[in-house]
XYZ file of C-alpha atoms in Angstrom:
769
model
C 76.637 15.289 -52.965
C 76.334 15.047 -49.141
C 76.394 18.766 -48.806
C 73.770 19.278 -51.524
C 71.394 16.728 -50.001
C 71.826 18.355 -46.583
C 70.757 21.717 -48.123
C 67.684 20.085 -49.656
C 66.592 18.648 -46.280
C 67.021 22.047 -44.670
C 64.995 23.825 -47.438
C 62.130 21.293 -47.053
C 61.995 21.953 -43.308
C 62.024 25.715 -43.874
C 59.220 25.548 -46.417
C 57.069 23.497 -44.021
C 57.800 26.024 -41.281
C 56.573 28.940 -43.369
C 53.445 27.078 -44.429
C 52.577 26.221 -40.736
C 53.138 29.811 -39.785
C 50.835 31.074 -42.564
C 48.169 28.397 -41.855
C 48.059 29.132 -38.122
C 47.656 32.907 -38.824
C 44.875 32.367 -41.398
C 43.043 29.821 -39.132
C 43.138 31.974 -36.003
C 41.927 35.009 -37.933
C 39.059 32.964 -39.357
C 37.951 31.981 -35.819
C 38.478 35.378 -34.153
C 36.804 37.644 -36.722
C 33.209 36.281 -36.320
C 33.695 36.351 -32.544
C 34.627 40.029 -32.632
C 31.548 40.747 -34.792
C 29.305 38.993 -32.303
C 30.871 40.854 -29.340
C 30.356 44.180 -31.069
C 26.664 43.469 -31.158
C 26.411 41.787 -27.766
C 28.302 44.563 -26.038
C 25.523 47.028 -26.828
C 22.897 45.145 -24.795
C 22.893 46.144 -21.089
C 20.583 43.188 -20.287
C 21.106 40.637 -23.136
C 18.499 38.128 -23.967
C 20.073 34.664 -23.175
C 18.238 32.597 -25.767
C 19.453 34.899 -28.550
C 23.025 34.655 -27.269
C 22.852 30.867 -27.057
C 21.408 30.536 -30.599
C 24.101 32.702 -32.185
C 26.951 31.125 -30.173
C 25.868 27.558 -31.007
C 25.677 28.492 -34.742
C 29.223 29.754 -34.453
C 30.332 26.528 -32.736
C 28.697 24.428 -35.486
C 30.594 26.421 -38.111
C 33.917 26.308 -36.243
C 34.145 23.058 -34.162
C 37.470 24.021 -32.621
C 35.608 26.659 -30.498
C 34.970 24.438 -27.492
C 33.183 27.074 -25.413
C 31.942 30.703 -25.526
C 31.423 32.532 -22.232
C 30.635 36.054 -21.055
C 32.360 37.015 -17.696
C 31.542 40.442 -16.357
C 33.910 42.963 -14.795
C 33.485 41.426 -11.376
C 34.658 38.026 -12.757
C 31.133 36.607 -12.452
C 30.039 34.382 -15.302
C 26.837 35.872 -16.725
C 26.345 33.348 -19.509
C 28.172 30.572 -21.233
C 28.192 27.302 -23.199
C 28.890 24.587 -22.349
C 30.792 24.861 -19.004
C 31.676 27.672 -16.506
C 35.018 29.301 -16.469
C 34.815 32.328 -14.128
C 35.813 30.496 -10.939
C 39.188 29.578 -12.266
C 41.965 31.910 -11.029
C 43.905 31.912 -14.249
C 40.860 33.368 -16.076
C 41.013 36.435 -13.901
C 44.678 37.124 -14.792
C 43.901 36.574 -18.414
C 40.947 39.054 -18.282
C 43.190 41.656 -16.613
C 45.636 41.346 -19.453
C 42.955 41.789 -22.049
C 41.460 44.719 -20.210
C 44.858 46.416 -20.061
C 45.516 45.950 -23.762
C 41.879 46.890 -24.748
C 42.397 44.429 -27.656
C 41.640 40.830 -28.534
C 44.145 38.722 -26.665
C 45.125 35.016 -27.099
C 46.977 32.924 -24.434
C 47.152 29.289 -23.370
C 44.491 28.255 -20.788
C 45.834 28.189 -17.214
C 48.958 30.088 -18.256
C 50.650 26.731 -19.132
C 51.350 25.020 -22.302
C 51.231 21.293 -21.658
C 49.265 20.501 -24.746
C 46.183 19.409 -22.829
C 44.739 22.914 -22.368
C 43.059 24.955 -25.102
C 43.888 28.503 -26.121
C 41.909 31.306 -24.626
C 40.541 33.995 -26.951
C 39.603 37.054 -24.781
C 37.695 39.935 -26.321
C 37.141 42.869 -23.868
C 33.754 44.662 -23.907
C 33.712 48.404 -23.548
C 30.285 50.159 -23.447
C 30.582 53.958 -23.644
C 34.227 53.631 -22.538
C 33.332 51.598 -19.454
C 34.790 48.095 -19.116
C 32.089 45.443 -18.975
C 34.045 42.166 -18.817
C 35.151 39.865 -21.628
C 33.767 37.310 -23.989
C 36.053 34.289 -23.605
C 36.225 31.578 -26.163
C 38.348 28.367 -25.777
C 40.068 27.129 -28.973
C 40.960 23.404 -28.725
C 44.645 22.991 -29.698
C 45.033 19.179 -30.063
C 42.862 18.416 -33.090
C 43.123 21.896 -34.552
C 46.924 22.168 -34.539
C 47.178 18.553 -35.718
C 45.097 19.343 -38.806
C 47.248 22.457 -39.489
C 50.616 20.667 -39.022
C 49.728 17.389 -40.665
C 48.683 19.079 -43.915
C 51.807 21.146 -44.218
C 54.657 18.816 -43.044
C 55.811 15.942 -45.385
C 56.414 12.455 -44.188
C 59.745 11.919 -42.534
C 59.728 15.292 -40.778
C 58.686 16.181 -37.166
C 57.240 19.485 -35.981
C 56.517 21.270 -32.733
C 54.875 24.578 -31.653
C 56.046 26.540 -28.600
C 54.897 29.491 -26.456
C 57.361 31.137 -24.020
C 59.353 27.904 -23.662
C 56.325 25.691 -23.179
C 55.427 23.205 -25.820
C 51.881 23.490 -27.185
C 52.033 20.679 -29.766
C 54.382 17.926 -30.924
C 54.138 15.778 -34.013
C 55.948 12.508 -33.626
C 57.234 12.782 -30.058
C 59.648 9.927 -30.625
C 61.543 12.047 -33.145
C 62.808 14.749 -30.723
C 65.593 16.607 -32.363
C 69.159 16.244 -30.980
C 70.884 18.749 -33.171
C 70.004 22.151 -34.670
C 71.909 21.391 -37.917
C 68.757 20.791 -40.030
C 66.171 22.496 -37.647
C 63.997 25.187 -39.233
C 62.555 27.630 -36.714
C 60.189 30.672 -37.171
C 58.777 33.090 -34.616
C 55.614 35.179 -34.807
C 53.518 37.318 -32.469
C 49.745 37.148 -33.068
C 47.041 38.750 -30.930
C 49.641 39.379 -28.205
C 50.805 35.701 -28.079
C 54.401 34.831 -29.171
C 54.613 31.550 -31.108
C 57.699 29.502 -32.200
C 57.316 26.873 -34.998
C 60.040 24.254 -35.439
C 60.367 21.613 -38.202
C 63.242 19.059 -38.544
C 63.797 15.701 -40.284
C 63.247 12.595 -38.177
C 66.334 10.462 -37.259
C 65.149 7.717 -39.626
C 64.753 10.125 -42.473
C 68.127 11.702 -41.912
C 69.908 8.401 -41.400
C 68.318 7.010 -44.534
C 69.315 10.050 -46.559
C 72.866 9.957 -45.049
C 73.365 6.230 -45.880
C 72.241 6.718 -49.446
C 74.568 9.667 -49.892
C 77.430 7.659 -48.340
C 76.906 4.759 -50.778
C 76.742 7.229 -53.666
C 79.984 8.811 -52.567
C 81.760 5.439 -52.765
C 80.976 5.098 -56.455
C 81.169 8.755 -57.274
C 83.999 8.008 -59.646
C 82.141 5.337 -61.480
C 80.497 6.949 -64.537
C 78.073 4.088 -64.916
C 76.315 5.218 -61.710
C 76.634 8.886 -62.232
C 73.595 9.277 -64.428
C 71.534 7.174 -62.012
C 72.511 9.253 -58.969
C 71.734 12.468 -60.789
C 68.333 11.084 -61.780
C 67.529 10.183 -58.157
C 68.428 13.668 -57.089
C 66.345 15.180 -59.821
C 63.352 13.114 -58.959
C 63.568 14.085 -55.322
C 63.822 17.773 -56.226
C 60.874 17.314 -58.544
C 58.856 15.742 -55.788
C 59.714 18.574 -53.409
C 58.698 21.196 -55.941
C 55.499 19.308 -56.778
C 54.680 18.975 -53.063
C 55.280 22.734 -52.487
C 53.082 23.549 -55.537
C 50.348 21.240 -54.198
C 50.452 22.873 -50.737
C 50.258 26.329 -52.257
C 47.264 25.327 -54.384
C 45.493 23.837 -51.333
C 46.076 26.991 -49.382
C 44.672 29.124 -52.192
C 41.578 26.834 -52.413
C 41.051 27.092 -48.610
C 41.300 30.862 -48.778
C 38.855 30.966 -51.682
C 36.307 28.841 -49.840
C 36.659 30.871 -46.618
C 36.107 34.108 -48.631
C 33.005 32.631 -50.290
C 31.537 31.655 -46.920
C 32.202 35.068 -45.459
C 30.673 36.772 -48.475
C 27.571 34.607 -48.181
C 27.152 35.438 -44.527
C 27.619 39.152 -45.160
C 25.115 39.288 -48.035
C 22.562 37.217 -46.113
C 22.809 39.382 -43.017
C 19.790 41.471 -42.087
C 22.215 44.102 -40.802
C 23.858 46.602 -43.098
C 27.529 45.479 -43.171
C 29.837 48.291 -44.220
C 33.609 47.973 -44.286
C 35.770 51.110 -44.510
C 39.474 51.952 -44.571
C 41.117 53.836 -41.733
C 39.975 57.262 -43.031
C 36.374 56.126 -43.282
C 35.937 55.561 -47.042
C 33.630 52.667 -47.945
C 35.349 49.469 -49.222
C 32.395 47.016 -48.865
C 28.650 47.558 -48.886
C 26.228 44.628 -48.609
C 22.685 44.108 -49.826
C 21.099 45.118 -46.491
C 22.946 48.458 -46.675
C 21.375 49.056 -50.099
C 17.927 48.040 -48.781
C 18.089 50.267 -45.669
C 19.732 53.384 -47.170
C 18.873 53.107 -50.921
C 22.308 53.556 -52.483
C 23.843 50.709 -54.553
C 27.415 49.521 -53.866
C 28.884 51.091 -56.981
C 27.547 54.525 -55.863
C 29.415 54.477 -52.547
C 32.718 52.569 -52.939
C 35.782 54.679 -52.085
C 33.704 57.462 -50.747
C 32.531 58.572 -47.281
C 29.188 56.778 -46.494
C 26.504 58.950 -48.133
C 24.200 58.534 -45.114
C 26.603 60.804 -43.177
C 25.503 64.427 -43.451
C 27.674 67.470 -42.975
C 26.829 67.956 -39.320
C 27.531 64.314 -38.633
C 31.001 64.069 -40.181
C 32.985 65.221 -37.190
C 31.454 62.565 -34.937
C 31.933 59.924 -37.706
C 35.645 60.762 -37.887
C 35.993 60.485 -34.115
C 34.316 57.043 -34.055
C 36.460 55.817 -36.946
C 39.574 56.909 -35.022
C 38.377 55.071 -31.856
C 37.731 51.853 -33.779
C 41.094 52.341 -35.466
C 42.726 52.237 -32.110
C 41.151 48.828 -31.496
C 38.100 49.907 -29.432
C 34.618 48.466 -30.054
C 31.601 50.743 -30.606
C 28.392 49.090 -29.528
C 24.745 50.084 -30.021
C 25.270 53.734 -31.000
C 21.767 54.991 -31.872
C 21.551 57.795 -34.474
C 19.360 59.052 -37.305
C 20.829 58.608 -40.792
C 19.849 59.954 -44.139
C 18.455 57.794 -46.974
C 18.821 58.246 -50.690
C 15.182 59.335 -51.023
C 15.696 62.170 -48.568
C 13.969 60.532 -45.611
C 15.738 59.574 -42.423
C 15.979 56.240 -40.643
C 16.692 55.313 -37.009
C 19.649 52.967 -36.774
C 21.819 51.289 -34.120
C 25.551 51.052 -35.085
C 28.241 48.566 -33.939
C 31.784 48.968 -35.153
C 34.944 46.867 -34.687
C 38.455 46.973 -36.127
C 39.474 44.822 -39.090
C 42.899 43.236 -38.647
C 45.419 41.952 -41.150
C 47.485 38.782 -40.879
C 49.958 40.427 -38.496
C 47.178 41.535 -36.167
C 47.406 45.239 -37.124
C 44.169 47.243 -37.668
C 43.734 47.686 -41.384
C 40.159 48.969 -41.532
C 36.773 49.240 -39.806
C 33.636 47.051 -40.101
C 30.277 48.404 -39.137
C 27.084 46.476 -38.512
C 24.064 48.770 -38.766
C 20.531 47.765 -37.715
C 17.340 49.500 -38.777
C 15.510 50.219 -35.515
C 12.745 52.383 -36.886
C 10.042 49.900 -35.892
C 11.437 49.626 -32.374
C 11.599 53.386 -32.034
C 7.948 53.599 -33.203
C 6.945 51.061 -30.584
C 8.897 52.904 -27.888
C 7.100 56.147 -28.775
C 3.743 54.368 -28.579
C 4.686 52.964 -25.207
C 5.737 56.356 -23.919
C 2.504 57.830 -25.131
C 0.503 55.097 -23.537
C 2.407 55.461 -20.222
C 1.875 59.208 -20.299
C -1.863 58.815 -20.831
C -2.026 56.227 -18.098
C -0.180 58.479 -15.636
C -2.423 61.446 -16.522
C -5.389 59.114 -16.164
C -4.394 58.059 -12.656
C -3.973 61.647 -11.647
C -7.282 62.668 -13.172
C -9.075 59.717 -11.591
C -7.639 60.530 -8.137
C -8.620 64.222 -8.417
C -12.087 63.268 -9.570
C -12.571 60.725 -6.708
C -11.700 63.427 -4.103
C -13.852 66.028 -5.767
C -16.798 63.637 -5.893
C -16.916 63.551 -2.070
C -16.808 67.283 -1.963
C -19.471 67.628 -4.689
C -21.732 65.202 -2.949
C -21.688 67.511 0.080
C -22.101 70.709 -1.935
C -24.943 69.485 -4.065
C -26.570 67.722 -1.105
C -26.740 70.802 0.955
C -27.714 72.833 -2.123
C -30.730 70.555 -2.677
C -31.656 70.769 0.982
C -31.394 74.553 0.967
C -33.411 74.770 -2.218
C -36.239 72.614 -0.824
C -36.456 74.764 2.296
C -36.819 78.083 0.418
C -40.136 79.456 -0.960
C -40.460 80.235 -4.638
C -40.295 83.973 -4.071
C -37.423 83.939 -1.696
C -34.457 85.984 -2.956
C -32.015 83.316 -1.671
C -33.647 80.696 -3.830
C -31.862 81.883 -6.974
C -28.604 81.734 -5.028
C -29.207 78.128 -4.165
C -30.112 77.376 -7.747
C -26.799 78.846 -8.968
C -24.910 76.800 -6.388
C -26.599 73.635 -7.686
C -25.980 74.634 -11.315
C -22.226 75.092 -10.650
C -22.154 71.905 -8.643
C -23.804 69.938 -11.446
C -21.341 71.390 -13.988
C -18.403 70.386 -11.722
C -19.960 66.898 -11.337
C -20.088 66.644 -15.178
C -16.417 67.532 -15.380
C -15.472 64.890 -12.807
C -17.567 62.388 -14.726
C -15.543 63.163 -17.849
C -12.298 62.847 -15.861
C -13.447 59.481 -14.619
C -14.364 58.439 -18.122
C -10.886 59.417 -19.357
C -9.131 57.624 -16.530
C -11.394 54.489 -17.011
C -12.536 54.638 -13.388
C -16.165 55.450 -14.089
C -18.735 52.920 -12.829
C -20.148 51.262 -15.843
C -22.931 48.732 -16.498
C -21.905 46.795 -19.631
C -24.775 45.061 -21.511
C -25.208 43.345 -24.832
C -26.015 46.259 -27.038
C -27.040 46.823 -30.702
C -25.137 49.945 -31.617
C -27.382 50.626 -34.577
C -30.230 50.883 -32.144
C -28.256 53.268 -29.927
C -27.386 55.471 -32.887
C -30.998 55.476 -34.227
C -32.424 56.425 -30.823
C -29.799 59.174 -30.479
C -30.180 60.681 -33.957
C -32.639 63.415 -32.979
C -30.403 64.606 -30.172
C -27.333 64.548 -32.402
C -29.143 66.825 -34.929
C -29.798 69.283 -32.097
C -26.135 69.083 -31.031
C -24.666 69.825 -34.524
C -27.202 72.521 -35.610
C -29.102 73.023 -38.873
C -26.130 73.973 -41.093
C -24.477 70.525 -40.756
C -26.014 67.499 -42.526
C -26.082 64.227 -40.665
C -25.944 60.906 -42.551
C -25.967 57.405 -40.971
C -24.733 54.319 -42.858
C -25.647 51.423 -40.578
C -24.819 47.851 -41.433
C -28.025 45.746 -41.369
C -26.183 42.698 -40.139
C -24.157 44.400 -37.410
C -23.111 42.091 -34.573
C -23.829 43.068 -30.963
C -21.176 44.289 -28.549
C -20.955 44.269 -24.735
C -20.753 47.881 -23.607
C -22.338 50.530 -21.420
C -25.059 52.053 -23.574
C -24.967 55.310 -21.662
C -21.288 55.644 -22.252
C -21.656 54.852 -25.931
C -24.306 57.591 -26.250
C -21.925 60.056 -24.504
C -19.086 59.043 -26.845
C -21.224 59.803 -29.946
C -22.477 63.094 -28.509
C -18.929 64.238 -27.689
C -17.679 63.226 -31.215
C -20.613 65.081 -32.780
C -19.814 68.191 -30.767
C -16.133 67.997 -31.780
C -17.228 67.704 -35.479
C -19.542 70.690 -35.095
C -16.720 72.859 -33.763
C -14.511 71.764 -36.710
C -17.149 72.914 -39.253
C -18.112 76.470 -38.296
C -19.344 77.129 -41.753
C -21.379 73.903 -42.072
C -20.565 70.592 -43.603
C -21.385 66.890 -43.414
C -21.209 64.548 -40.457
C -21.301 60.814 -41.210
C -21.787 57.974 -38.737
C -21.228 54.494 -40.155
C -21.139 51.000 -38.625
C -19.817 47.682 -39.926
C -18.328 44.389 -38.891
C -14.567 44.169 -39.406
C -11.904 41.506 -38.975
C -8.454 42.545 -37.823
C -6.352 39.602 -38.793
C -3.135 41.065 -37.433
C -4.755 43.127 -34.657
C -4.223 46.923 -34.452
C -1.264 48.607 -32.877
C -0.896 52.357 -33.380
C -1.339 55.676 -31.608
C -1.701 54.181 -28.152
C -4.071 51.443 -29.382
C -3.086 47.740 -28.975
C -5.964 45.432 -30.052
C -5.377 41.674 -30.460
C -6.379 39.940 -33.720
C -10.119 39.173 -33.936
C -13.548 40.366 -35.002
C -14.818 43.812 -34.076
C -17.638 46.266 -34.745
C -16.408 49.574 -36.172
C -18.098 52.920 -35.643
C -16.713 55.510 -38.022
C -17.548 59.179 -37.200
C -16.232 61.423 -40.000
C -16.599 65.140 -40.803
C -15.696 67.512 -43.637
C -14.177 70.096 -41.308
C -10.880 71.834 -41.026
C -8.818 68.801 -40.112
C -5.761 68.591 -37.887
C -2.027 68.444 -38.271
C 0.276 65.845 -36.691
C 1.107 68.031 -33.670
C -2.596 68.452 -32.702
C -3.302 64.793 -33.329
C -0.572 63.749 -30.908
C -2.267 65.651 -28.033
C -5.818 65.052 -29.065
C -6.886 62.743 -26.214
C -5.018 64.492 -23.392
C -7.299 65.998 -20.755
C -7.706 69.819 -20.912
C -6.086 69.978 -24.338
C -8.158 72.206 -26.602
C -7.624 74.392 -29.667
C -10.619 76.565 -28.800
C -10.465 80.032 -27.410
C -10.120 80.458 -23.635
C -13.491 79.844 -21.939
C -15.093 78.024 -24.946
C -14.170 74.451 -24.011
C -12.914 72.353 -21.136
C -10.728 70.065 -23.237
C -12.324 66.970 -21.652
C -14.709 65.836 -24.441
C -12.292 63.813 -26.532
C -10.337 62.637 -23.475
C -13.558 61.149 -22.063
C -14.255 59.497 -25.437
C -10.816 57.877 -25.293
C -11.311 56.610 -21.715
C -14.873 55.321 -22.302
C -13.801 53.372 -25.388
C -10.821 51.859 -23.579
C -12.927 51.035 -20.494
C -15.377 49.103 -22.721
C -12.529 47.001 -24.082
C -12.106 48.863 -27.426
C -9.727 51.231 -29.211
C -10.044 54.506 -31.123
C -7.896 55.614 -34.128
C -7.943 59.114 -35.717
C -7.178 59.993 -39.279
C -6.927 63.664 -40.229
C -4.985 66.090 -42.335
C -5.106 69.871 -42.367
C -7.925 70.926 -44.687
C -9.192 67.335 -45.280
C -11.545 66.724 -42.367
C -11.275 64.008 -39.767
C -12.434 60.426 -39.190
C -12.643 58.796 -35.780
C -12.801 54.983 -35.959
C -13.918 53.127 -32.826
C -13.374 49.375 -32.606
C -15.332 47.318 -30.013
C -14.984 43.516 -29.692
C -18.163 41.860 -30.866
C -20.369 39.255 -29.168
C -22.309 36.621 -31.090
C -25.200 36.467 -28.581
C -28.809 37.676 -28.568
C -29.127 41.492 -28.412
C -30.587 43.123 -25.413
C -32.240 46.422 -26.442
C -31.571 48.894 -23.656
C -33.918 51.816 -23.073
C -33.075 54.720 -20.889
C -34.851 54.534 -17.476
C -36.653 57.564 -16.293
C -35.268 59.235 -13.196
C -37.500 58.911 -10.120
C -39.410 62.076 -9.131
C -40.560 63.220 -5.805
C -39.276 62.542 -2.277
C -39.125 58.835 -1.217
C -39.776 58.561 2.494
C -39.600 55.700 4.958
C -39.292 54.788 8.592
C -36.700 51.911 8.481
C -33.434 51.907 10.419
C -30.233 52.529 8.371
C -26.694 51.971 9.496
C -24.664 54.700 7.729
C -20.851 54.149 7.478
C -18.716 56.913 5.950
C -15.218 58.038 7.025
C -15.557 61.586 5.697
C -17.221 63.525 8.541
C -18.882 66.371 6.517
C -20.264 63.965 3.984
C -21.548 61.625 6.642
C -23.356 64.524 8.329
C -25.062 65.592 5.057
C -26.144 62.005 4.394
C -27.570 61.632 7.870
C -29.551 64.859 7.609
C -30.995 63.824 4.193
C -32.070 60.421 5.422
C -33.454 61.746 8.741
C -35.426 64.405 6.907
C -37.085 61.600 4.912
C -38.198 59.840 8.077
C -35.484 57.171 8.440
C -33.774 56.326 11.729
C -30.018 56.722 11.087
C -27.189 55.114 13.039
C -23.852 56.791 12.182
C -20.443 55.085 12.074
C -17.118 56.638 11.105
C -15.456 53.367 9.956
C -15.938 49.646 9.902
C -14.946 49.040 13.444
C -17.306 51.688 14.675
C -20.068 50.171 12.597
C -19.585 46.774 14.253
C -19.959 48.411 17.598
C -23.184 50.103 16.555
C -24.436 46.799 15.130
C -23.902 44.990 18.416
C -26.108 47.542 20.155
C -29.063 47.487 17.677
C -28.546 44.448 15.411
C -32.160 43.365 15.305
C -33.555 46.710 14.237
C -31.205 47.581 11.317
C -32.846 47.161 7.867
C -30.193 48.585 5.599
C -26.348 49.054 5.546
C -25.339 52.127 3.583
C -21.509 52.091 3.450
C -18.527 53.585 1.567
C -16.303 50.978 -0.086
C -12.760 52.188 0.832
C -12.286 52.864 4.541
C -9.435 52.348 7.048
C -9.201 49.269 9.214
C -12.253 47.445 7.824
C -13.434 48.200 4.300
C -17.053 48.293 3.188
C -17.008 44.890 1.473
C -15.568 43.117 4.482
C -18.051 44.881 6.740
C -21.044 43.894 4.655
C -19.859 40.272 4.354
C -19.578 40.023 8.089
C -22.941 41.584 8.848
C -24.931 39.745 6.196
C -23.497 36.450 7.359
C -25.430 36.889 10.702
C -28.322 38.927 9.250
C -28.962 37.713 5.717
C -32.227 39.717 5.488
C -30.386 43.045 5.797
C -29.981 44.945 2.577
C -26.705 46.650 1.498
C -25.967 49.717 -0.666
C -22.389 50.630 -1.515
C -21.321 54.231 -2.143
C -18.359 54.675 -4.489
C -16.312 57.463 -6.002
C -15.126 55.393 -8.928
C -14.814 51.859 -10.169
C -11.405 51.177 -8.538
C -13.100 51.536 -5.162
C -15.296 48.565 -5.896
C -12.239 46.434 -6.853
C -9.837 47.868 -4.389
C -10.255 45.205 -1.696
C -10.415 41.456 -2.340
C -11.984 41.217 -5.775
C -15.301 42.062 -7.336
C -18.723 42.097 -5.728
C -21.598 39.777 -6.391
C -23.698 40.473 -9.528
C -26.743 41.729 -7.618
C -24.756 44.165 -5.481
C -26.294 47.657 -5.393
C -23.921 50.615 -6.086
C -24.585 54.386 -6.076
C -21.899 56.510 -7.619
C -20.759 59.774 -6.108
C -21.645 62.612 -6.524
C -25.413 61.950 -6.054
C -28.216 64.207 -4.898
C -30.311 63.572 -1.832
C -33.299 62.677 -4.130
C -31.226 60.055 -5.925
C -30.033 58.572 -2.670
C -33.580 58.387 -1.241
C -34.905 56.834 -4.397
C -32.159 54.182 -4.375
C -32.777 53.468 -0.681
C -36.517 53.116 -1.206
C -36.007 50.903 -4.279
C -33.733 48.499 -2.425
C -35.973 48.296 0.695
C -39.110 47.744 -1.388
C -37.441 44.990 -3.373
C -36.522 42.878 -0.335
C -36.903 39.134 -1.057
C -37.420 36.202 1.277
C -34.173 34.827 2.667
C -34.265 31.654 0.536
C -34.384 33.817 -2.706
C -31.559 36.178 -1.816
C -28.163 36.200 -3.621
C -25.205 36.593 -1.262
C -22.486 39.096 -1.495
């Protein structure tokens, strides 16, 4: 009897040992698997967004309270991010990271390299991006409460248990019951995620003494038949309790496993990512709802097959990545195009990580696949916008430099023409020079419009009024074989725009429509109020939500394919024959619309015509009807004194000759400092300051501010190549500032000078700069 009871005690300890071993393995896998999935996604981001990390990590902590902290420490041992407390400065963390890096696998070890029971376990997951080590995500797994819950549920009363690592005790249940003999000790070893464990279970001294005393008493009366049946019944009941306890423990484990599987299944099915699990040769074993939504195939169509989104040319790479993941490496943020069931393709980012079994061996691969089509679309729009902006800056800079040259060319051309008699044979030469100069000036104006550096005068404008006034000219532009229809909303709201630019936009669009309808057709211009509740973001247009006025210019011409549409607004792009177009018409339309705060969208298909829709933000204010002012005729003369400041020598010389020829006394200055010197010599006699805006040392605005502070009755005219000159130094100018845009003719300059001098006001009425 004593021997039989001893065997029973030993068997109970052995069963508890196996249960603890199984429970530890299951529990650690439950905590590590979601960490590895997060790391697979985090490892793809070279500059991760901290709020997103914190949100996901805190959700993981709420689900698994034993995870006391989650940290990212980079390859230089610097902590980049972590909750709730830093780890990187601790020396033992470095040695742990080196071990994980060397194994290239998830590694578990006690914190601090000790095992005194007060330190948690470290879970280290190395991050490799494109084969390059990028540090580790380190989670701390609290041992005290976690191991207590594992051991307490598996060890019956009257038994003690301990858990060891490399001779160091990690946990001890009932420290007072330290074992003194190995006779009834049950011990099991395991190695999980690189960490060797030893589990020991044995009966407590009280339990063994009690069992031994009972057995001794029974042995004294073993010969008495009256007690034989009672003793056998006691043994039977104990055995029954042991079997019942074992059955209960097994049932509880199965229930825990079922609940864990249900939770994991819920998370997988609710994920916005396609979650695809495969075996080690790449055949699909699991396919969630997001995978069906992204690719179109149902789960029963893909199970036990290679993923159908892998085409023939992609299979070799797919096999290579499966092999890498099978060796324990993480694949993070791999961007590829994948095929869908309907024949289309989708841009995706792929993360992959190994799936491990209870022994820690790789048993399969899990992939998280994100649909990044919208992100790719936005990136393409950004690239297009940046390209247009870069070309615009180049075009604006070229136009600015040419405007100075054209002012000189056209200025001397006008002076030459005015000095030649009507019958002089050189007069026609001068006229051709001016004609070419004016054409070049028109080109630079279009370049400035495209680059949004043209000087504009925005006003409150009724676009219906602009279109109505322009209708006769538009009919001349398109010719008699094209019908023009206007559909103008009677309740159209006003906009704030430059009316001259809006006229030029309509003329350029009409000319483009004419060229698209060589055999005639219909051109329609329509206006209406629209509300863009979600704004408008496409084809380089990014308008915020709000109310707009829409101008739709549509034709019945040949239409365009996607390739032509993608280059439509680029300067010098044209589909016309060489010499039949500059390629600047539509680019200037694009720039003018953007400069006035709007956007333009094109719809067109080959053979189906085209529609250009312009959106301008509306104003709910009284409309100012703008009429075109007539250009001044004749030569405007005077005898006032003008201080001319221009750093371009040839241009300054031409301006001086034009002003002197008209009777003005001109004082020249090559820059702001030179102008101050001239001012000191003849301050009292200077009536007008004519200055460039951008100059070295002292710019035009600073010069004017200084001079008008001591001579408030002096007038100022700024000369500018493009709008950026006006804003280049210290902000905008006052509303009543006078600007003349290069290139200008001598007649235009003289008219502007005379206009400003004749409009001089008393000092108390003047507005300062």
